[in-house]
Amino acid sequence: MRFDIITIFPEMFTGVFSGGVIKKALDREVVRIAVHDLRDFTTDKHRQVDDRPYGGLEGMVLKPEPIFRAVESVRGVGRSKVYLLSPQGRRLDAGLARELTSEDQVILICGRYEGVDERVVEHLADGEISVGDYVLSGGELAAAVVIDAAARFVPGVVGKPGSVRNDSFAEGVLDFPQYTRPREFRGLKVPPVLFSGDHKRIERWRRKKSLEKTVRQRPDLVKNRTLAPEDRRLLEEILEERKHE
Ligand code: SAH
């Protein structure tokens, strides 16, 4: 799977992918990331990528021609999708991140300034992706977030597939709490069930904690969802315990 980033600030990407599981995946060529300087796709002497908006108002807008040329030049032969990073786009979540990995190539266009000429949205991109309801000064950080979140779903990127499966949102609930040594730290104890060696009990405890945290912090994730009978039982236990708190 390959990601292509089109940006006027390619140097911004030198750090973000140089550590951790993404770096390892790049070294092993499980995923590829290519960064393209939008200025390389200009044809004028000044390598101009932006211009003033029609209709007035201040600020600059990224011109369409270099972006069209860049996309046409980097698009490969396999299944590919082109997305503009934009606060107006579909909000990134685990579902969208996973969806992206069904492509052979995902091309990400990073906007800057006041944004991008709308013809890119209407006639070039397959869609727009947002990383949240706030405005960043450019699409670069957003592109890095999209790639990191999606790459985790590419088989072989995260060492143990089980850890992606257990991650928050994967199963529609938040991850369970984790502890490591020491058993006791400043009087703070690790829940004893975790030393019981009883895998059934540990699994049940983890599921219950996941549900508890989800209900408390992200009730929207479980609302309108039919829970499995075992989850419903755990949830009833949680509500019962809360009454006695
Ligand atoms: N005027 C535009 C925002 C421009 S911000 C608007 O209000 O819609 C400049 C660029 O940063 C955008 O073109 C986009 O590529 C990027 N960007 C800003 N906020 C973003 C977000 N929440 N998600 C993804 N990209 C974003």
Short mmCIF file of C-alpha atoms and ligand atoms in Angstrom, two decimals:
data_model
loop_
_atom_site.label_atom_id
_atom_site.label_comp_id
_atom_site.label_asym_id
_atom_site.label_seq_id
_atom_site.Cartn_x
_atom_site.Cartn_y
_atom_site.Cartn_z
CA MET A 1 0.00 0.00 0.00
CA ARG A 2 1.30 3.39 -0.95
CA PHE A 3 0.56 6.92 0.23
CA ASP A 4 1.45 9.97 -1.85
CA ILE A 5 1.43 13.38 -0.23
CA ILE A 6 1.21 16.56 -2.28
CA THR A 7 2.37 19.58 -0.30
CA ILE A 8 4.17 22.90 -0.53
CA PHE A 9 6.11 21.98 2.64
CA PRO A 10 7.64 18.54 1.98
CA GLU A 11 10.23 19.08 4.71
CA MET A 12 7.47 18.89 7.32
CA PHE A 13 7.34 15.12 6.83
CA THR A 14 10.98 14.30 7.57
CA GLY A 15 10.33 13.78 11.28
CA VAL A 16 6.86 12.31 11.66
CA PHE A 17 7.45 8.94 10.02
CA SER A 18 11.00 8.41 11.27
CA GLY A 19 10.13 6.43 14.39
CA GLY A 20 8.01 3.61 15.70
CA VAL A 21 5.95 1.04 13.80
CA ILE A 22 5.47 3.28 10.75
CA LYS A 23 9.23 3.66 10.32
CA LYS A 24 9.65 -0.11 10.60
CA ALA A 25 6.89 -0.67 8.04
CA LEU A 26 8.59 1.78 5.67
CA ASP A 27 11.93 0.00 6.13
CA ARG A 28 10.30 -3.35 5.36
CA GLU A 29 8.32 -1.78 2.49
CA VAL A 30 5.00 -2.98 3.89
CA VAL A 31 3.83 0.57 3.21
CA ARG A 32 5.38 3.31 1.14
CA ILE A 33 5.07 7.04 1.61
CA ALA A 34 6.17 9.44 -1.12
CA VAL A 35 6.18 13.19 -0.53
CA HIS A 36 5.86 15.45 -3.55
CA ASP A 37 6.65 19.15 -3.68
CA LEU A 38 3.73 20.92 -5.35
CA ARG A 39 6.16 23.50 -6.73
CA ASP A 40 7.73 20.80 -8.91
CA PHE A 41 4.47 20.73 -10.86
CA THR A 42 4.40 24.42 -11.74
CA THR A 43 5.47 25.58 -15.19
CA ASP A 44 6.24 29.26 -14.59
CA LYS A 45 9.53 30.88 -13.66
CA HIS A 46 8.37 31.78 -10.14
CA ARG A 47 6.98 28.31 -9.41
CA GLN A 48 3.81 29.94 -8.21
CA VAL A 49 1.39 27.66 -6.39
CA ASP A 50 -1.08 30.21 -5.00
CA ASP A 51 -2.98 33.25 -6.13
CA ARG A 52 -5.51 35.80 -4.87
CA PRO A 53 -9.12 34.66 -4.60
CA TYR A 54 -11.62 35.81 -7.21
CA GLY A 55 -14.28 38.03 -5.72
CA GLY A 56 -11.92 39.76 -3.36
CA LEU A 57 -11.21 39.19 0.32
CA GLU A 58 -7.75 38.75 1.75
CA GLY A 59 -5.54 35.67 1.73
CA MET A 60 -4.35 33.29 -0.95
CA VAL A 61 -5.74 30.13 -2.51
CA LEU A 62 -3.82 27.18 -3.96
CA LYS A 63 -4.10 27.19 -7.75
CA PRO A 64 -5.66 24.20 -9.51
CA GLU A 65 -3.20 23.50 -12.37
CA PRO A 66 -0.17 22.34 -10.34
CA ILE A 67 -2.42 20.15 -8.17
CA PHE A 68 -4.07 18.47 -11.19
CA ARG A 69 -0.67 17.95 -12.76
CA ALA A 70 0.79 16.53 -9.54
CA VAL A 71 -2.06 14.04 -9.07
CA GLU A 72 -1.92 12.95 -12.72
CA SER A 73 1.80 12.44 -12.43
CA VAL A 74 1.85 10.39 -9.19
CA ARG A 75 -1.24 8.27 -9.84
CA GLY A 76 -0.20 4.66 -10.43
CA VAL A 77 -1.88 1.76 -12.16
CA GLY A 78 -3.69 0.03 -9.26
CA ARG A 79 -6.75 1.02 -7.28
CA SER A 80 -6.25 4.60 -6.14
CA LYS A 81 -8.17 7.33 -4.38
CA VAL A 82 -7.46 11.04 -4.15
CA TYR A 83 -8.40 13.02 -1.06
CA LEU A 84 -8.09 16.64 -0.13
CA LEU A 85 -7.45 17.31 3.55
CA SER A 86 -10.10 19.79 4.59
CA PRO A 87 -12.06 20.77 7.69
CA GLN A 88 -15.15 20.44 5.47
CA GLY A 89 -14.55 16.75 4.78
CA ARG A 90 -15.75 13.48 6.23
CA ARG A 91 -14.46 13.22 9.76
CA LEU A 92 -11.68 10.65 10.13
CA ASP A 93 -12.51 7.67 12.33
CA ALA A 94 -11.33 4.07 12.58
CA GLY A 95 -13.84 3.02 9.93
CA LEU A 96 -12.55 5.48 7.37
CA ALA A 97 -8.92 4.72 8.26
CA ARG A 98 -9.54 1.04 7.62
CA GLU A 99 -11.48 1.75 4.40
CA LEU A 100 -8.47 3.58 2.97
CA THR A 101 -6.37 0.44 3.23
CA SER A 102 -8.48 -1.32 0.61
CA GLU A 103 -6.77 0.89 -1.98
CA ASP A 104 -3.36 0.25 -3.51
CA GLN A 105 -2.62 3.96 -3.44
CA VAL A 106 -4.03 6.92 -1.52
CA ILE A 107 -3.08 10.39 -2.73
CA LEU A 108 -3.43 13.16 -0.15
CA ILE A 109 -3.52 16.81 -1.14
CA CYS A 110 -2.51 19.26 1.60
CA GLY A 111 -4.16 22.65 1.42
CA ARG A 112 -2.67 25.87 2.78
CA TYR A 113 -3.67 29.52 3.25
CA GLU A 114 -7.40 30.09 2.67
CA GLY A 115 -7.66 26.67 1.06
CA VAL A 116 -7.69 25.15 -2.41
CA ASP A 117 -9.45 26.12 -5.65
CA GLU A 118 -12.85 24.39 -5.49
CA ARG A 119 -12.33 22.73 -8.91
CA VAL A 120 -9.90 20.39 -7.15
CA VAL A 121 -12.72 19.31 -4.83
CA GLU A 122 -15.29 18.98 -7.60
CA HIS A 123 -13.32 17.48 -10.44
CA LEU A 124 -10.15 15.87 -9.10
CA ALA A 125 -10.59 14.56 -5.58
CA ASP A 126 -12.71 11.52 -4.70
CA GLY A 127 -13.49 13.19 -1.39
CA GLU A 128 -12.37 15.41 1.45
CA ILE A 129 -11.08 14.16 4.80
CA SER A 130 -11.15 16.17 8.03
CA VAL A 131 -9.31 15.33 11.23
CA GLY A 132 -11.76 17.24 13.40
CA ASP A 133 -13.92 20.29 13.81
CA TYR A 134 -11.18 22.89 14.04
CA VAL A 135 -9.04 24.65 11.46
CA LEU A 136 -5.36 23.84 11.04
CA SER A 137 -3.01 26.12 9.15
CA GLY A 138 -2.32 23.40 6.61
CA GLY A 139 -3.17 19.86 5.58
CA GLU A 140 0.25 18.41 6.45
CA LEU A 141 -0.40 17.48 10.08
CA ALA A 142 -3.79 16.12 9.06
CA ALA A 143 -2.21 13.99 6.29
CA ALA A 144 0.27 12.56 8.80
CA VAL A 145 -2.61 11.64 11.13
CA VAL A 146 -4.58 9.99 8.30
CA ILE A 147 -1.56 7.95 7.18
CA ASP A 148 -0.62 6.84 10.70
CA ALA A 149 -4.19 5.81 11.53
CA ALA A 150 -4.68 3.97 8.21
CA ALA A 151 -1.27 2.27 8.12
CA ARG A 152 -2.03 0.55 11.45
CA PHE A 153 -4.69 -1.44 9.59
CA VAL A 154 -2.28 -2.63 6.90
CA PRO A 155 -1.36 -6.22 7.79
CA GLY A 156 2.21 -6.43 9.07
CA VAL A 157 2.50 -2.82 10.23
CA VAL A 158 1.55 -3.41 13.84
CA GLY A 159 3.46 -6.51 14.99
CA LYS A 160 0.60 -8.29 16.72
CA PRO A 161 -2.70 -8.03 14.82
CA GLY A 162 -4.44 -8.62 18.17
CA SER A 163 -3.32 -5.24 19.46
CA VAL A 164 -5.09 -3.43 16.62
CA ARG A 165 -8.17 -5.58 17.18
CA ASN A 166 -8.27 -4.59 20.87
CA ASP A 167 -7.57 -0.91 20.29
CA SER A 168 -10.20 1.68 21.10
CA PHE A 169 -13.00 1.91 18.48
CA ALA A 170 -12.02 -1.34 16.72
CA GLU A 171 -14.78 -3.23 18.52
CA GLY A 172 -16.98 -0.18 18.96
CA VAL A 173 -15.74 0.34 22.51
CA LEU A 174 -12.72 1.94 24.17
CA ASP A 175 -9.66 -0.12 25.05
CA PHE A 176 -9.40 -1.63 28.54
CA PRO A 177 -6.94 -0.17 31.08
CA GLN A 178 -3.39 -1.52 31.04
CA TYR A 179 -0.89 -1.88 33.88
CA THR A 180 2.75 -2.87 34.05
CA ARG A 181 5.32 -3.36 36.83
CA PRO A 182 5.61 -2.51 39.66
CA ARG A 183 2.62 -4.13 41.33
CA GLU A 184 2.48 -1.29 43.79
CA PHE A 185 3.71 2.25 43.22
CA ARG A 186 3.30 5.01 45.82
CA GLY A 187 0.58 2.93 47.41
CA LEU A 188 -1.24 2.62 44.06
CA LYS A 189 -2.06 -1.01 43.40
CA VAL A 190 -2.59 -2.93 40.19
CA PRO A 191 -6.02 -4.67 40.20
CA PRO A 192 -5.34 -8.15 41.71
CA VAL A 193 -7.42 -9.98 39.10
CA LEU A 194 -4.57 -9.40 36.63
CA PHE A 195 -2.26 -11.70 38.65
CA SER A 196 -4.87 -14.41 39.04
CA GLY A 197 -3.66 -16.36 36.02
CA ASP A 198 -7.34 -17.05 35.33
CA HIS A 199 -7.64 -15.99 31.70
CA LYS A 200 -11.41 -16.24 31.60
CA ARG A 201 -11.73 -13.91 34.60
CA ILE A 202 -9.15 -11.49 33.19
CA GLU A 203 -10.94 -11.38 29.86
CA ARG A 204 -14.28 -10.71 31.57
CA TRP A 205 -12.74 -7.99 33.75
CA ARG A 206 -11.19 -6.30 30.70
CA ARG A 207 -14.42 -6.37 28.74
CA LYS A 208 -16.27 -4.93 31.72
CA LYS A 209 -13.71 -2.12 32.13
CA SER A 210 -13.92 -1.37 28.41
CA LEU A 211 -17.69 -1.07 28.61
CA GLU A 212 -17.54 0.95 31.82
CA LYS A 213 -15.13 3.46 30.35
CA THR A 214 -17.07 3.69 27.10
CA VAL A 215 -20.36 4.31 28.86
CA ARG A 216 -18.79 6.97 31.07
CA GLN A 217 -16.64 8.78 28.49
CA ARG A 218 -18.17 8.01 25.11
CA PRO A 219 -21.81 6.99 25.56
CA ASP A 220 -22.37 7.91 21.89
CA LEU A 221 -20.38 4.81 20.88
CA VAL A 222 -22.77 2.36 22.53
CA LYS A 223 -26.02 4.26 22.15
CA ASN A 224 -28.28 2.71 19.50
CA ARG A 225 -26.16 -0.43 19.40
CA THR A 226 -27.48 -3.84 20.27
CA LEU A 227 -25.07 -5.35 22.74
CA ALA A 228 -24.25 -9.04 22.94
CA PRO A 229 -26.02 -10.76 25.86
CA GLU A 230 -22.75 -11.06 27.82
CA ASP A 231 -22.05 -7.34 27.34
CA ARG A 232 -25.57 -6.52 28.50
CA ARG A 233 -25.02 -8.55 31.65
CA LEU A 234 -21.73 -6.76 32.31
CA LEU A 235 -23.41 -3.42 31.75
CA GLU A 236 -26.15 -4.26 34.24
CA GLU A 237 -23.46 -5.18 36.77
CA ILE A 238 -21.77 -1.83 36.17
CA LEU A 239 -25.00 0.11 36.65
CA GLU A 240 -25.79 -1.89 39.80
CA GLU A 241 -22.31 -1.17 41.22
CA ARG A 242 -22.68 2.51 40.44
CA LYS A 243 -25.81 2.69 42.57
CA HIS A 244 -23.77 1.55 45.55
CA GLU A 245 -20.89 3.97 44.96
N1 SAH B 1 -10.75 28.36 4.76
C1 SAH B 1 -10.80 26.96 4.91
C2 SAH B 1 -9.67 26.45 5.82
C3 SAH B 1 -8.31 26.64 5.26
S1 SAH B 1 -7.09 26.04 6.34
C4 SAH B 1 -12.11 26.53 5.54
O1 SAH B 1 -12.57 27.23 6.45
O2 SAH B 1 -12.68 25.51 5.16
C5 SAH B 1 -5.82 25.59 5.23
C6 SAH B 1 -5.73 24.11 4.90
O3 SAH B 1 -5.48 23.36 6.07
C7 SAH B 1 -6.97 23.49 4.30
O4 SAH B 1 -7.03 23.70 2.92
C8 SAH B 1 -6.79 22.02 4.64
O5 SAH B 1 -5.98 21.36 3.69
C9 SAH B 1 -6.04 22.08 5.95
N2 SAH B 1 -6.92 21.84 7.12
C10 SAH B 1 -7.32 22.78 8.01
N3 SAH B 1 -8.12 22.26 8.94
C11 SAH B 1 -8.21 20.94 8.67
C12 SAH B 1 -8.91 19.85 9.29
N4 SAH B 1 -9.65 20.02 10.37
N5 SAH B 1 -8.80 18.63 8.73
C13 SAH B 1 -8.05 18.45 7.61
N6 SAH B 1 -7.37 19.44 6.98
C14 SAH B 1 -7.45 20.67 7.50
#
